[in-house]
mmCIF file of C-alpha atoms in Angstrom:
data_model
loop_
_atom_site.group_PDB
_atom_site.id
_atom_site.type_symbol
_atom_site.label_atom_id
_atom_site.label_comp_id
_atom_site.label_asym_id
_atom_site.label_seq_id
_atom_site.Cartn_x
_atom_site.Cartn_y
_atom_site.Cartn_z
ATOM 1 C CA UNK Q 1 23.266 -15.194 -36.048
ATOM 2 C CA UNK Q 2 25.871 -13.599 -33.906
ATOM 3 C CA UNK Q 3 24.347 -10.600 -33.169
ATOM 4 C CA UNK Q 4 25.137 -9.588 -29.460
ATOM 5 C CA UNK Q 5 23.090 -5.970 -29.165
ATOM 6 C CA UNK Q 6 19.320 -4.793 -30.799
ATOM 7 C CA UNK Q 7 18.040 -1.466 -30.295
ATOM 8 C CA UNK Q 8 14.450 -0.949 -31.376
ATOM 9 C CA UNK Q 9 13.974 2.323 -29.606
ATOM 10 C CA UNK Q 10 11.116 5.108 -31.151
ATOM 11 C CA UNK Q 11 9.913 2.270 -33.727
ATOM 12 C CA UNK Q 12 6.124 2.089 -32.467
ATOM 13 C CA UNK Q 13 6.347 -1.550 -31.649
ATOM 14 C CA UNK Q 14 2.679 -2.128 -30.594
ATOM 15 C CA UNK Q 15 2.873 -6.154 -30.104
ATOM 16 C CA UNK Q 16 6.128 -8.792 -29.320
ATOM 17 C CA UNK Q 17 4.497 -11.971 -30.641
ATOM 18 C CA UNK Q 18 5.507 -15.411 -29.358
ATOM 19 C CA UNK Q 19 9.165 -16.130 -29.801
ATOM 20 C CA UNK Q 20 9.843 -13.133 -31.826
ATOM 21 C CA UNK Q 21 13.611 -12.998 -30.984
ATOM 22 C CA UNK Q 22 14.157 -16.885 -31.002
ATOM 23 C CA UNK Q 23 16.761 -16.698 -33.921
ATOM 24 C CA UNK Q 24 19.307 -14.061 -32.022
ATOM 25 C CA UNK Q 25 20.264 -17.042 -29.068
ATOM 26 C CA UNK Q 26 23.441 -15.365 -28.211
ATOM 27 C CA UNK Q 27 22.059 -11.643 -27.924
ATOM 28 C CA UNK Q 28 23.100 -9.974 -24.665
ATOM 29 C CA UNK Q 29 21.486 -6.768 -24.912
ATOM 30 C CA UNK Q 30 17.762 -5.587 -26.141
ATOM 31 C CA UNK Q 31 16.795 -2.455 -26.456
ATOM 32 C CA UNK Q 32 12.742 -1.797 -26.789
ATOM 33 C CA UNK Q 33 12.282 1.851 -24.778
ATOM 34 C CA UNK Q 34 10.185 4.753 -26.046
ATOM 35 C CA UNK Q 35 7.555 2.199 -27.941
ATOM 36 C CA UNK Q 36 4.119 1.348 -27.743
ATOM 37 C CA UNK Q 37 3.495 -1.701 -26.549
ATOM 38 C CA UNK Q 38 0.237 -3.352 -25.813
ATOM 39 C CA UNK Q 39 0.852 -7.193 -26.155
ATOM 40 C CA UNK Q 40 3.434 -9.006 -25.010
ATOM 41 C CA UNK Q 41 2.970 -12.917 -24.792
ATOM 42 C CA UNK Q 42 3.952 -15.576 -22.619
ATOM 43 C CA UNK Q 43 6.916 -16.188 -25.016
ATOM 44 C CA UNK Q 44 7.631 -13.070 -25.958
ATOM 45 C CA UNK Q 45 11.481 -13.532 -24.908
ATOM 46 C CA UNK Q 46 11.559 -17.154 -25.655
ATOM 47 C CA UNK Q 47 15.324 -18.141 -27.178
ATOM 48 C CA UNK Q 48 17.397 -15.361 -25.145
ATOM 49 C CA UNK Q 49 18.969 -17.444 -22.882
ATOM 50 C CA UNK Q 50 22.385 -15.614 -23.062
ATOM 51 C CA UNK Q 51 20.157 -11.703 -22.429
ATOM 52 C CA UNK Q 52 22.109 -9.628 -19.374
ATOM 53 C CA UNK Q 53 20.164 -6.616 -20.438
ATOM 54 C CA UNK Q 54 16.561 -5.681 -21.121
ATOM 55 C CA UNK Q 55 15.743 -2.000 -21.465
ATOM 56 C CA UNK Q 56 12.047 -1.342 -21.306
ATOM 57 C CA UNK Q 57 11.754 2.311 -19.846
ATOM 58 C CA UNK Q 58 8.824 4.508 -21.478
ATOM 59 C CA UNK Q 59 7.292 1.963 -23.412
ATOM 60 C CA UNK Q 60 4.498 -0.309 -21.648
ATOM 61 C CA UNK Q 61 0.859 0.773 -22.243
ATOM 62 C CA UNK Q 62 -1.639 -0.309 -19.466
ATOM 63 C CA UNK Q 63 -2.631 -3.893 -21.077
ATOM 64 C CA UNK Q 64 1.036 -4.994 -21.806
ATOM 65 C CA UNK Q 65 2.485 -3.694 -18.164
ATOM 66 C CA UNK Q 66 -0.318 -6.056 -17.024
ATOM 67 C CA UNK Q 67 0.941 -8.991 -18.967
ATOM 68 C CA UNK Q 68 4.782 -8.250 -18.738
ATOM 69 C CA UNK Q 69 5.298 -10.924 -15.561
ATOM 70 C CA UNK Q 70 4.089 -13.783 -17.906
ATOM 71 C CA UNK Q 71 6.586 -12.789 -20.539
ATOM 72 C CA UNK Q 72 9.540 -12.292 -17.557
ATOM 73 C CA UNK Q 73 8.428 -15.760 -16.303
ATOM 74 C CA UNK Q 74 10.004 -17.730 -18.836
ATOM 75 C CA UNK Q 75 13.667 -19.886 -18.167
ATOM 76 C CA UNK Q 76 14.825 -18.294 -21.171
ATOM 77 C CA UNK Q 77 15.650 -15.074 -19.214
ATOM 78 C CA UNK Q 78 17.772 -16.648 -16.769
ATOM 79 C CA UNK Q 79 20.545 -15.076 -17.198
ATOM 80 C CA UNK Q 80 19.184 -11.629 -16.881
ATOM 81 C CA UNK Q 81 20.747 -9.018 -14.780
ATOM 82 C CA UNK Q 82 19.623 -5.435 -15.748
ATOM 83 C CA UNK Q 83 16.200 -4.396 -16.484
ATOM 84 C CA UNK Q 84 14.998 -1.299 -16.659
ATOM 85 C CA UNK Q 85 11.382 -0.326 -16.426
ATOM 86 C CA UNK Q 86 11.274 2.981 -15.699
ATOM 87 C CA UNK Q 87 8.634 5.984 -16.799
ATOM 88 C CA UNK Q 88 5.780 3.126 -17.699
ATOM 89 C CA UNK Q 89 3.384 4.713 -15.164
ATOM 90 C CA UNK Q 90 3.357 1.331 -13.021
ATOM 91 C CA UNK Q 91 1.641 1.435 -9.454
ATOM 92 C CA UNK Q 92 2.530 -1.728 -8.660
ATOM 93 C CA UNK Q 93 5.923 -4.045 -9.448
ATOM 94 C CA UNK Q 94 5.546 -6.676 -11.478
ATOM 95 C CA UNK Q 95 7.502 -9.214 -9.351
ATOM 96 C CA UNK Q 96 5.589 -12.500 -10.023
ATOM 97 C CA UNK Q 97 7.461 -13.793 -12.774
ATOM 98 C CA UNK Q 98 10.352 -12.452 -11.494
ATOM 99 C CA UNK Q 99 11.738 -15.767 -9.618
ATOM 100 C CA UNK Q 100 13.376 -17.083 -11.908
ATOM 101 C CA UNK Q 101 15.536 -13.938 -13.128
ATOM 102 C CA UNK Q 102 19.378 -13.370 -12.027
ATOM 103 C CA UNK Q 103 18.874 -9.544 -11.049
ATOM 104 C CA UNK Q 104 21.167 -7.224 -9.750
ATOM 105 C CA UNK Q 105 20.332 -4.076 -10.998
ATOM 106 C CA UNK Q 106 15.941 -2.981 -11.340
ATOM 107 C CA UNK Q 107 15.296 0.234 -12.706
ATOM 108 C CA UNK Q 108 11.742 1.409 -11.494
ATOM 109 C CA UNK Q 109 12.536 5.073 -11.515
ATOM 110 C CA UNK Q 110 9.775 7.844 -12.559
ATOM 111 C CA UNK Q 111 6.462 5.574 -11.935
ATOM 112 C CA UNK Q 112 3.205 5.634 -10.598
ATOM 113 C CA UNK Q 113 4.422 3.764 -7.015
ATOM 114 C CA UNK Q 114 3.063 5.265 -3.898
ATOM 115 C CA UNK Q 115 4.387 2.559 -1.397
ATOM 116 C CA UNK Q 116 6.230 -1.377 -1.581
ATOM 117 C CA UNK Q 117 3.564 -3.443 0.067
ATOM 118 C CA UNK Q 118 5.336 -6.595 2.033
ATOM 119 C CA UNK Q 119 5.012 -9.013 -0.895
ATOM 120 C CA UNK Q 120 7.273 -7.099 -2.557
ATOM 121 C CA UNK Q 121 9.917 -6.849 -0.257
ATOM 122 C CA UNK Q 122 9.578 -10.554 0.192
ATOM 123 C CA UNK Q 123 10.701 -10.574 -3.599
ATOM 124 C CA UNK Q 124 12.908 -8.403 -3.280
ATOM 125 C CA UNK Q 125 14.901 -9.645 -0.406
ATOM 126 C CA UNK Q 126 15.098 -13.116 -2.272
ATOM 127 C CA UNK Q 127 17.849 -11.109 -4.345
ATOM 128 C CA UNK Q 128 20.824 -11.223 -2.928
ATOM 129 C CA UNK Q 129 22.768 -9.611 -4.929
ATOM 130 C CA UNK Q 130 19.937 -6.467 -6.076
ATOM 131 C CA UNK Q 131 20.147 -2.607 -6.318
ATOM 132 C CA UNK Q 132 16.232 -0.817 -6.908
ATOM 133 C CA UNK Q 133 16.452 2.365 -8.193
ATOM 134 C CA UNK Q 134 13.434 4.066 -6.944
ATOM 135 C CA UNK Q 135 13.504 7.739 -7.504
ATOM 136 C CA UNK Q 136 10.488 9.647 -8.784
ATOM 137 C CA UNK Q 137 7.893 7.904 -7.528
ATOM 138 C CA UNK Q 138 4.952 9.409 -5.783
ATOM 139 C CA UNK Q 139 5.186 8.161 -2.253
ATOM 140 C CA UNK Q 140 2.620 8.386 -0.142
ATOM 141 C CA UNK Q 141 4.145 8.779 3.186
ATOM 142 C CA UNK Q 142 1.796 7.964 5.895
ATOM 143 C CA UNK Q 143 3.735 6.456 8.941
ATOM 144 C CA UNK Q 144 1.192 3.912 10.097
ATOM 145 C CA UNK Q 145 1.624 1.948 6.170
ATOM 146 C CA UNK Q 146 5.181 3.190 5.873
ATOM 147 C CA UNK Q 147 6.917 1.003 8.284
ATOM 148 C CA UNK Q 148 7.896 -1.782 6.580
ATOM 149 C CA UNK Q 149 8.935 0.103 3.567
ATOM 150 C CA UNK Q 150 10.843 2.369 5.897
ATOM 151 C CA UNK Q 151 12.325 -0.366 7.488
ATOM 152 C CA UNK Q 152 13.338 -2.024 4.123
ATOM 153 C CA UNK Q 153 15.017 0.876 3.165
ATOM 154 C CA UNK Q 154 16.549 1.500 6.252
ATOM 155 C CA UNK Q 155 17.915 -1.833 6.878
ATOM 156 C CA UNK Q 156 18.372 -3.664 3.628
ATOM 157 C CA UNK Q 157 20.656 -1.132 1.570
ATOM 158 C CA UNK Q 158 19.315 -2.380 -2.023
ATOM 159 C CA UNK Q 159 17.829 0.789 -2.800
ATOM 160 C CA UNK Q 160 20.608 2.672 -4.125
ATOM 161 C CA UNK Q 161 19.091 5.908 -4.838
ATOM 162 C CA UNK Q 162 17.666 6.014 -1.253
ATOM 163 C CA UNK Q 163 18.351 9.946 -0.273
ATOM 164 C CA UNK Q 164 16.339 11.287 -3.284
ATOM 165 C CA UNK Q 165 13.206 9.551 -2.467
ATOM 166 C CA UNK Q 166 10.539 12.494 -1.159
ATOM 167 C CA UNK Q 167 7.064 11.932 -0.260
ATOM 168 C CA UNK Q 168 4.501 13.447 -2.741
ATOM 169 C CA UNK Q 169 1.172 13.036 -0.340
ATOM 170 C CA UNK Q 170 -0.214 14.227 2.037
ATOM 171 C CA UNK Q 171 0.320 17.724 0.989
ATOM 172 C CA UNK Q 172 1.804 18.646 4.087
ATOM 173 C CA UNK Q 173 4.753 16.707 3.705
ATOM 174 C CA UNK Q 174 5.456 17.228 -0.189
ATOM 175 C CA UNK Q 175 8.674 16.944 -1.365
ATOM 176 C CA UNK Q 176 10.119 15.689 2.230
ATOM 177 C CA UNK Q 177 12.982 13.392 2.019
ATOM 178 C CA UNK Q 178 11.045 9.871 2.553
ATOM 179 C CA UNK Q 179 13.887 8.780 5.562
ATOM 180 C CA UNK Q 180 13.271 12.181 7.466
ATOM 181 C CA UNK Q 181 9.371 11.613 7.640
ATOM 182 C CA UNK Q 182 9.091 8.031 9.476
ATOM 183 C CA UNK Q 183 12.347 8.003 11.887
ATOM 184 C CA UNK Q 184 12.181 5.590 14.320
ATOM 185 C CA UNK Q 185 11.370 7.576 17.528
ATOM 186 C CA UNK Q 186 7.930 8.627 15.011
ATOM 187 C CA UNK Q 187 7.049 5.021 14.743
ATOM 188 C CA UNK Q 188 7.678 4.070 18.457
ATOM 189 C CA UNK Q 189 5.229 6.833 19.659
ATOM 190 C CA UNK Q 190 2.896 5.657 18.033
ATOM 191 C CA UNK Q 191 3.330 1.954 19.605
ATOM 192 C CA UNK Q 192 3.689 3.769 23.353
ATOM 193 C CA UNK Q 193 0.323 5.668 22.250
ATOM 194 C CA UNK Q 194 -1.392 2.461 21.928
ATOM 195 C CA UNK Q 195 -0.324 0.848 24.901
ATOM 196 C CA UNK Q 196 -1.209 4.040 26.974
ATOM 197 C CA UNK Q 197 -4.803 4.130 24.904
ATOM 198 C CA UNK Q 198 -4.815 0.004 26.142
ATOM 199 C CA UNK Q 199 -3.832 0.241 29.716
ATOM 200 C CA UNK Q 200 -6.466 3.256 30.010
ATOM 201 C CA UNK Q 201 -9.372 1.107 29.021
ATOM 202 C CA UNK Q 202 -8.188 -1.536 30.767
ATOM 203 C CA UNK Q 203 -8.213 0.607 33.923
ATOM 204 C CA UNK Q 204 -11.879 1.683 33.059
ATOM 205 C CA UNK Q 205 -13.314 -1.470 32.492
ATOM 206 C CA UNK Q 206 -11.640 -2.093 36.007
ATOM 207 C CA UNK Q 207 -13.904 0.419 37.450
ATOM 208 C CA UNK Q 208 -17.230 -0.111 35.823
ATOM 209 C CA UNK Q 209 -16.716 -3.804 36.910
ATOM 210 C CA UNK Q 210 -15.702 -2.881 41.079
ATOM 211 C CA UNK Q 211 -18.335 -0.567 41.133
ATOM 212 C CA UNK Q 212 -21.625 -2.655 38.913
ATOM 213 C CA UNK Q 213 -23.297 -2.995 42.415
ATOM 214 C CA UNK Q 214 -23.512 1.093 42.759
ATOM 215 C CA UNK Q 215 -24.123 1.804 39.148
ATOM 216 C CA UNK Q 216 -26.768 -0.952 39.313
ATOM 217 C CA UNK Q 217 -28.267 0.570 41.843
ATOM 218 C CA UNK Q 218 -28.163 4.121 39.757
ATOM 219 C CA UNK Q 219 -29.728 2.938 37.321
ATOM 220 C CA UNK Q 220 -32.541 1.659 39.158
ATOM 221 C CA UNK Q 221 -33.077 4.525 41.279
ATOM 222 C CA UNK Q 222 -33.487 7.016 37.638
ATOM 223 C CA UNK Q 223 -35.796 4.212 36.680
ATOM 224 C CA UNK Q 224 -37.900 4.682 39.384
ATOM 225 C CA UNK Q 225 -37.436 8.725 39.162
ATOM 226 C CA UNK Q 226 -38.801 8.292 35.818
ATOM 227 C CA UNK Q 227 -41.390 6.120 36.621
ATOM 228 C CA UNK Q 228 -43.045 8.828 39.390
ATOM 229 C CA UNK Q 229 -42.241 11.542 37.036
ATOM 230 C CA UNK Q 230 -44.394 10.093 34.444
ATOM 231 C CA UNK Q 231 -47.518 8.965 36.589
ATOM 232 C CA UNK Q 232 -47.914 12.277 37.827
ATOM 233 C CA UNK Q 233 -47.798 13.299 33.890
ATOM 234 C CA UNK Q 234 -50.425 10.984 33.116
ATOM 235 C CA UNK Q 235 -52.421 12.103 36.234
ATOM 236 C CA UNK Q 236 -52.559 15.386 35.209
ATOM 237 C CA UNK Q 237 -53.564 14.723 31.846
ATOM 238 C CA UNK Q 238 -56.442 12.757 32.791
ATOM 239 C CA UNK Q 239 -57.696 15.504 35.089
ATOM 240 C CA UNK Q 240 -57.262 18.248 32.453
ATOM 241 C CA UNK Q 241 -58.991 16.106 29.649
ATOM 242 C CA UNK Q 242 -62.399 14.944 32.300
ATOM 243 C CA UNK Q 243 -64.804 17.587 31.623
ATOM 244 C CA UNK Q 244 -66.796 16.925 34.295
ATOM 245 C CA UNK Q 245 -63.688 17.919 36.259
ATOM 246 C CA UNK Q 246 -63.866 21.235 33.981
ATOM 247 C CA UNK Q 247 -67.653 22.033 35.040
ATOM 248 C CA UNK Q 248 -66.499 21.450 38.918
ATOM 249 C CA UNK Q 249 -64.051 23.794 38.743
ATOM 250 C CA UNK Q 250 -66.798 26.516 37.145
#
């Protein structure tokens, strides 16, 4: 069949079973957004050697977002460029199977992630060729785990949608632009806090060690404080608990 575009958008596809497209070989573009979909096998996209597009924004329940990097994994989809997988609530990106794709455009707008971890810029950077879109996530933008992600998207210029990113958490910082929060000069004080923090302790461990004779001697001498303190304590106590003492005193 010569077919070259499906759209199966708003059908309430549940479940792509094992080579379910493997009689449309020369289909370019597939269209599966605004479903249901729970299962997707290993093979799901089995036969689509020729696919450039895959469109599956709005349409991956919890179990089949889980199995989608099997069903990307296959050789069949080398040839893909664009695919879209935006509004599916996904926290994190499903870029294990993603090796053997031919990406240059990922859609991952409108999701559920709060940062890129470094495994997935690893991926990321192994496309040459890539532009993220990344808007309308929920970014949490705390500058001690932002740094690499802030570098990334400093440095690497493969998110294309860059100045709309805004953090959502901590409250504080809601709706900032994500490149205003972490700048550079932000991330070096903290490195210059640390080595201040270092050199300090350094400097008392410095002192407790020149000066372990004296405190030594400190120590001993409240020792010894302690010690009289508490004989003439028990002294007392004996002479206020001897009745015979009591009858003396009569």
């Amino acid at each position: 069949m010569e077919l070259l575009a499906l759209s199966l958008e708003h059908n309430n596809i549940r479940e792509i079973k094992s080579c379910a497209f493997c009689g449309l070989p020369r289909l370019v573009s597939l269209e599966l957004s605004y479903n249901r979909l729970m299962v997707m096998t290993p093979d799901a996209f089995c036969g689509l050697g020729q696919l450039r597009n895959l469109y599956l924004n709005n349409t991956l329940m919890a179990s089949g977002a889980s199995q989608l990097p099997s069903a990307l994994s296959t050789d069949s989809l080398c040839n893909l460029q664009t695919l879209d997988l935006s509004g599916n609530r996904l926290k994190e990106i499903p870029l294990s199977g993603f090796g053997n794709l031919n990406l240059t455009t990922l859609i991952l707008t409108n999701n559920s992630i709060a940062t890129l971890n470094k495994h997935d810029l690893q991926k990321f950077n192994e496309f040459k060729e890539i532009s993220v879109n990344l808007s309308q996530n929920p970014f949490e933008c705390k500058c001690d785990k932002l740094k690499e992600f802030y570098d990334w998207l400093k440095n690497s210029r493969q998110c294309v949608d860059l100045e709309t990113l805004k953090c959502a958490q901590p409250e504080e910082k809601k709706d900032i632009p994500l490149v205003n929060v972490c700048k550079p000069q932000d991330l070096g004080s903290y490195v210059l806090l640390g080595i201040v923090l270092a050199l300090i302790g350094v400097v008392f461990l410095m002192v407790l060690y020149l000066n372990r004779r004296g405190i030594k001697r400190w120590l001993n001498n409240i020792r010894e404080a302690c010690r009289d303190q508490m004989e003439v304590y028990h002294y007392r106590y004996e002479q206020d608990s001897d009745p015979r003492l009591a009858n003396v005193a009569v």
